[in-house]
Amino acid sequence: MERADGPSVPGIRGGRAADRTGPARDTGVDLNTHPTHPDPTEAPVTGWWTEAVIYQIYPRSFADANGDGIGDLPGITARLDHLVELGVDAVWLSPFYPSPQADAGYDVADYRGVDPLFGTLADADKLITEARSRGLRVIVDLVPNHTSSAHRWFTAALAAGPGSPERDRYVFRDGKGADGDQPPNDWQSVFGGPAWTRVTGADGRPGQWYLHLFDPGQPDLNWDNPEVRAEFLDVLRFWLDRGVDGFRVDVAHGLIKQADLADWQEPQEILSGREVDKPRPPMWDQDGVHEIYRDWRALLDSYPGERILVAEAWVEPAERLARYVRPDEMHQAFNFEYLLASWTAPAQYAVITRSLEATDGVGAPTTWVLSNHDVVRHASRLGLPVGTPRPHGIGIGDEQPDAALGLRRARAASLLMLALPGSAYLYQGEELGLPEHTTMPDEARQDPTWERSGHTLRGRDGCRVPIPWEADAPSYGFGPTDASWLPQPPVWAEFALDRQRGVPGSTYELYRTALRLRREHGLGRGTLAWLATGDEVLSFRNDGLTVLTNFGGVPVPAPAGEVVAASAPLTDDGRVPTDVTVWVRSA
Ligand code: GLC
Ligand code: CA
């Protein structure tokens, strides 16, 4: 194998992914063939979203204005200046629509309103206006795979009976077996248990079954029905007319099911499958979904301003995900492969390279994400032993993460992420270094996963705990009272915003610095060139900055130049310790 020597930084292999000094552990990518991103021969994609940092607000847990223990829209509006100070470009709001809250609002009963828990439509309008007046864009969540069972369509479907046009908006089927008492197929719900629930007919006897890939309170819509398509185009118009900048599309890979609803026989995972050559589950990533997004894109493009669609699609490998962001479809897709990657230099190098190449291939920007409302927060995830499979929640009695290690790695990971070209997503509280609540009493849990999995999967409550603003205030400043819909752990005090604001070295100030430099240097639209990669160190240049993360056991020399950000202090002689990222401005 030919070798090209990179910069002579001791401890770093440069120029090629091939091993020079130790046992071979090739990342499989040739730095000479894929040296930079984007491909300099292609015209760059432009638009605010290609480089935006987008902050996810989980309305229940961000800020509570009226003190009932549940965050609300007026609470968000009152805290918008925090986001301006932090330096993000946009917010994405998880659902605030009328809902029985069977799945924390991802069970929508009315797509054109606001649940009284969160406020009123006037509060939503005010939030959008106030955000936009501060230069913040607003993205709302759209949940098209399923409605709530309290949606008027579902009520009508139950009343109308088998074979009716009302039932055809959902996926109703007769059961199997002599009495129809077996579900139509073997699909499981993502939250555990069968994906089918039997309804009672008008005669009071057991009737048909309906499909719900999630909770029984979330019946799946039938996207082959033109009425369903027309309705959602209208819902998009409703929010576009109110001035939103885009939509995060929930379960975007689930809308179309394989027509024969064939048995699957495998455990249910929201992921579509890692390998290209393995059969795809009949409920995920079916080719028919793309036509829907083409229609939506055409609608968005007919509006002024650059309105965007973001796919929540748990689709692997990256090439399959890239199909969602072809030029006439969505603008972005969450990069969950990145979120799931292990904390090792080869794994990080491989996922970054693959992500960039896959989206370059369709002319779309890459996205980066480490935390959201569905996964264990990265400050805790990274405190578990490297290689631990993605935990479905952590609770009392589970192996507890190493909190200090987790935070240290989380800061290094975030600083690495924010240096990458593309768009980055932050989840509320990660700018404070918030850990997961890993010792929440099980009685307090609200995620349907815990009950439906027969108490085997803890679920997602631990990342959804109301966030701390003021260390010494009731509910840590979440609201005016001490009410909080999920219990806040005592460690929240030390993570509160007021303990970190203006404090050099705090996680909050690290994020602010990173976001400021990212903007100043145009890192989101920059050109990434790998400098070194190996078993222990990753290093690349993005325009005027050199970025280095040390995953190895011993400190390594910092790149030459002025250190402008570091996820933890360097050694006295200026080297970069284990689990630390630095940004260096080239001399
Ligand atoms: C998405 C949401 C998740 C929700 C599910 C069903 O994965 O992010 O919170 O439970 O869809 O709507
Ligand atoms: Ca409230």
Coordinates of N, CA and C in Angstrom, one line a residue, residues 241-327:
D241 N -48.7 29.4 6.6 CA -49.4 30.7 6.6 C -49.2 31.4 7.9
R242 N -48.9 30.7 9.0 CA -48.7 31.4 10.3 C -47.2 31.8 10.4
G243 N -46.4 31.5 9.4 CA -45.0 32.0 9.4 C -44.0 31.0 9.8
V244 N -44.3 29.8 10.0 CA -43.2 28.9 10.4 C -42.2 28.7 9.3
D245 N -41.0 28.3 9.7 CA -39.9 28.2 8.7 C -39.7 26.7 8.2
G246 N -40.4 25.8 8.9 CA -40.3 24.5 8.4 C -40.9 23.5 9.3
F247 N -40.7 22.2 9.0 CA -41.3 21.1 9.7 C -40.3 20.0 10.0
R248 N -40.3 19.5 11.2 CA -39.6 18.3 11.5 C -40.6 17.2 11.3
V249 N -40.4 16.2 10.5 CA -41.4 15.2 10.1 C -41.1 13.9 10.9
D250 N -42.1 13.7 11.8 CA -42.0 12.5 12.7 C -42.1 11.2 12.0
V251 N -41.2 10.3 12.3 CA -41.3 8.9 11.7 C -41.5 8.9 10.2
A252 N -40.7 9.7 9.6 CA -40.8 10.0 8.1 C -40.6 8.7 7.3
H253 N -40.0 7.7 7.9 CA -39.8 6.5 7.1 C -40.9 5.4 7.3
G254 N -42.0 5.8 8.0 CA -43.0 4.8 8.3 C -44.3 4.9 7.6
L255 N -44.5 6.0 6.8 CA -45.9 6.3 6.3 C -46.4 5.2 5.4
I256 N -45.6 4.7 4.6 CA -46.1 3.6 3.7 C -45.6 2.3 4.2
K257 N -46.6 1.3 4.2 CA -46.3 0.0 4.6 C -46.3 -0.9 3.4
Q258 N -45.5 -2.0 3.4 CA -45.5 -2.9 2.3 C -46.9 -3.4 2.1
A259 N -47.4 -3.4 0.9 CA -48.9 -3.6 0.6 C -49.5 -4.8 1.2
D260 N -48.7 -5.9 1.2 CA -49.3 -7.2 1.7 C -49.2 -7.3 3.2
L261 N -48.7 -6.3 3.9 CA -48.6 -6.4 5.4 C -48.0 -7.7 5.8
A262 N -47.0 -8.1 5.1 CA -46.4 -9.5 5.4 C -45.8 -9.5 6.8
D263 N -45.9 -10.7 7.4 CA -45.3 -11.0 8.7 C -43.8 -10.6 8.7
W264 N -43.3 -10.2 9.8 CA -41.9 -9.8 9.8 C -41.0 -10.7 10.6
Q265 N -41.5 -11.2 11.7 CA -40.8 -12.2 12.5 C -39.6 -11.8 13.2
E266 N -39.3 -10.5 13.2 CA -38.1 -10.0 13.9 C -38.6 -9.1 15.0
P267 N -37.8 -8.9 16.0 CA -38.1 -7.9 17.0 C -38.3 -6.5 16.4
Q268 N -39.2 -5.7 16.9 CA -39.4 -4.4 16.4 C -38.3 -3.4 16.8
E269 N -37.8 -2.7 15.9 CA -36.9 -1.6 16.1 C -37.3 -0.5 15.2
I270 N -37.2 0.8 15.7 CA -37.6 1.9 14.9 C -36.6 2.0 13.7
L271 N -35.4 1.4 13.8 CA -34.4 1.4 12.8 C -34.8 0.6 11.6
S272 N -34.5 1.0 10.4 CA -34.9 0.3 9.2 C -33.9 -0.9 8.9
G273 N -32.8 -0.9 9.5 CA -31.9 -2.0 9.3 C -30.5 -1.5 8.8
R274 N -29.5 -2.1 9.3 CA -28.2 -1.6 9.0 C -27.6 -1.9 7.7
E275 N -27.9 -3.1 7.2 CA -27.2 -3.6 6.0 C -28.0 -3.3 4.7
V276 N -27.4 -3.0 3.7 CA -28.1 -2.8 2.4 C -28.7 -4.1 1.9
D277 N -27.9 -5.2 2.1 CA -28.4 -6.4 1.5 C -29.4 -7.2 2.3
K278 N -29.6 -6.8 3.6 CA -30.6 -7.5 4.4 C -32.0 -7.0 4.0
P279 N -33.0 -7.9 4.1 CA -34.4 -7.4 3.7 C -34.8 -6.3 4.7
R280 N -35.5 -5.3 4.1 CA -36.0 -4.2 4.9 C -37.3 -4.6 5.6
P281 N -37.5 -4.1 6.8 CA -38.7 -4.5 7.5 C -39.9 -3.9 6.7
P282 N -41.0 -4.6 6.6 CA -42.2 -4.2 5.8 C -42.8 -2.9 6.2
M283 N -42.5 -2.4 7.4 CA -43.1 -1.2 7.9 C -42.2 0.1 7.8
W284 N -41.0 -0.1 7.4 CA -40.1 1.0 7.4 C -39.4 1.3 6.0
D285 N -39.2 2.5 5.7 CA -38.4 2.9 4.6 C -38.9 2.3 3.3
Q286 N -40.2 2.2 3.1 CA -40.7 1.7 1.8 C -40.6 2.8 0.7
D287 N -40.3 2.4 -0.5 CA -40.1 3.4 -1.5 C -41.2 4.5 -1.7
G288 N -42.4 4.0 -1.4 CA -43.6 4.9 -1.7 C -43.5 6.2 -0.9
V289 N -42.7 6.3 0.2 CA -42.8 7.5 1.0 C -42.2 8.7 0.2
H290 N -41.4 8.5 -0.7 CA -40.7 9.6 -1.4 C -41.6 10.5 -2.2
E291 N -42.6 9.9 -2.8 CA -43.6 10.6 -3.5 C -44.3 11.7 -2.6
I292 N -44.6 11.2 -1.4 CA -45.2 12.2 -0.5 C -44.4 13.4 -0.2
Y293 N -43.1 13.2 0.0 CA -42.2 14.3 0.3 C -41.9 15.2 -0.9
R294 N -42.0 14.6 -2.1 CA -41.9 15.4 -3.3 C -43.1 16.4 -3.4
D295 N -44.3 15.9 -3.1 CA -45.5 16.8 -3.1 C -45.3 17.9 -2.0
W296 N -44.8 17.6 -0.9 CA -44.7 18.6 0.2 C -43.6 19.6 -0.2
R297 N -42.5 19.1 -0.8 CA -41.5 20.0 -1.2 C -42.0 21.0 -2.2
A298 N -42.8 20.5 -3.1 CA -43.3 21.5 -4.1 C -44.2 22.5 -3.4
L299 N -45.0 22.1 -2.4 CA -45.8 23.1 -1.7 C -44.9 24.1 -1.0
L300 N -43.9 23.6 -0.3 CA -43.0 24.6 0.5 C -42.3 25.5 -0.5
D301 N -41.9 25.0 -1.6 CA -41.2 25.9 -2.6 C -42.1 26.9 -3.2
S302 N -43.4 26.7 -3.0 CA -44.3 27.8 -3.6 C -44.5 28.9 -2.6
Y303 N -43.9 28.8 -1.4 CA -43.9 29.9 -0.4 C -42.7 30.7 -0.4
P304 N -42.8 32.0 -0.1 CA -41.5 32.8 0.0 C -40.7 32.4 1.2
G305 N -39.4 32.7 1.1 CA -38.5 32.4 2.2 C -38.1 30.9 2.0
E306 N -37.2 30.5 2.8 CA -36.7 29.1 2.6 C -37.3 28.3 3.7
R307 N -38.4 27.6 3.4 CA -39.0 26.8 4.4 C -38.5 25.4 4.2
I308 N -38.3 24.7 5.3 CA -37.6 23.4 5.2 C -38.4 22.2 5.8
L309 N -38.0 21.0 5.3 CA -38.5 19.8 5.8 C -37.3 19.0 6.3
V310 N -37.5 18.5 7.5 CA -36.4 17.7 8.2 C -37.0 16.3 8.5
A311 N -36.3 15.3 8.0 CA -36.8 13.9 8.2 C -36.3 13.3 9.5
E312 N -37.3 12.9 10.3 CA -36.9 11.9 11.4 C -37.1 10.6 10.8
A313 N -36.0 10.0 10.3 CA -36.1 8.7 9.6 C -34.9 7.9 10.2
W314 N -35.3 6.8 10.9 CA -34.2 6.0 11.5 C -33.8 5.0 10.4
V315 N -33.1 5.5 9.4 CA -32.8 4.7 8.2 C -31.3 4.5 8.1
E316 N -30.9 3.3 7.9 CA -29.5 3.0 7.7 C -29.5 2.0 6.5
P317 N -28.4 2.0 5.8 CA -27.2 2.8 5.9 C -27.4 4.2 5.3
A318 N -26.3 5.0 5.4 CA -26.4 6.4 5.1 C -26.9 6.7 3.7
E319 N -26.6 5.7 2.8 CA -27.1 5.9 1.4 C -28.6 5.8 1.3
R320 N -29.2 5.0 2.1 CA -30.7 4.9 2.1 C -31.3 6.2 2.7
L321 N -30.6 6.7 3.7 CA -31.1 7.9 4.3 C -31.0 9.1 3.4
A322 N -29.9 9.1 2.6 CA -29.7 10.2 1.6 C -30.8 10.3 0.6
R323 N -31.6 9.2 0.4 CA -32.7 9.3 -0.6 C -33.8 10.3 -0.1
Y324 N -33.8 10.5 1.2 CA -34.9 11.4 1.8 C -34.5 12.9 1.5
V325 N -33.2 13.1 1.1 CA -32.8 14.5 1.0 C -32.3 14.7 -0.5
R326 N -32.9 14.0 -1.4 CA -32.6 14.3 -2.8 C -33.2 15.7 -3.1
P327 N -32.7 16.3 -4.2 CA -33.0 17.7 -4.4 C -34.5 18.1 -4.4

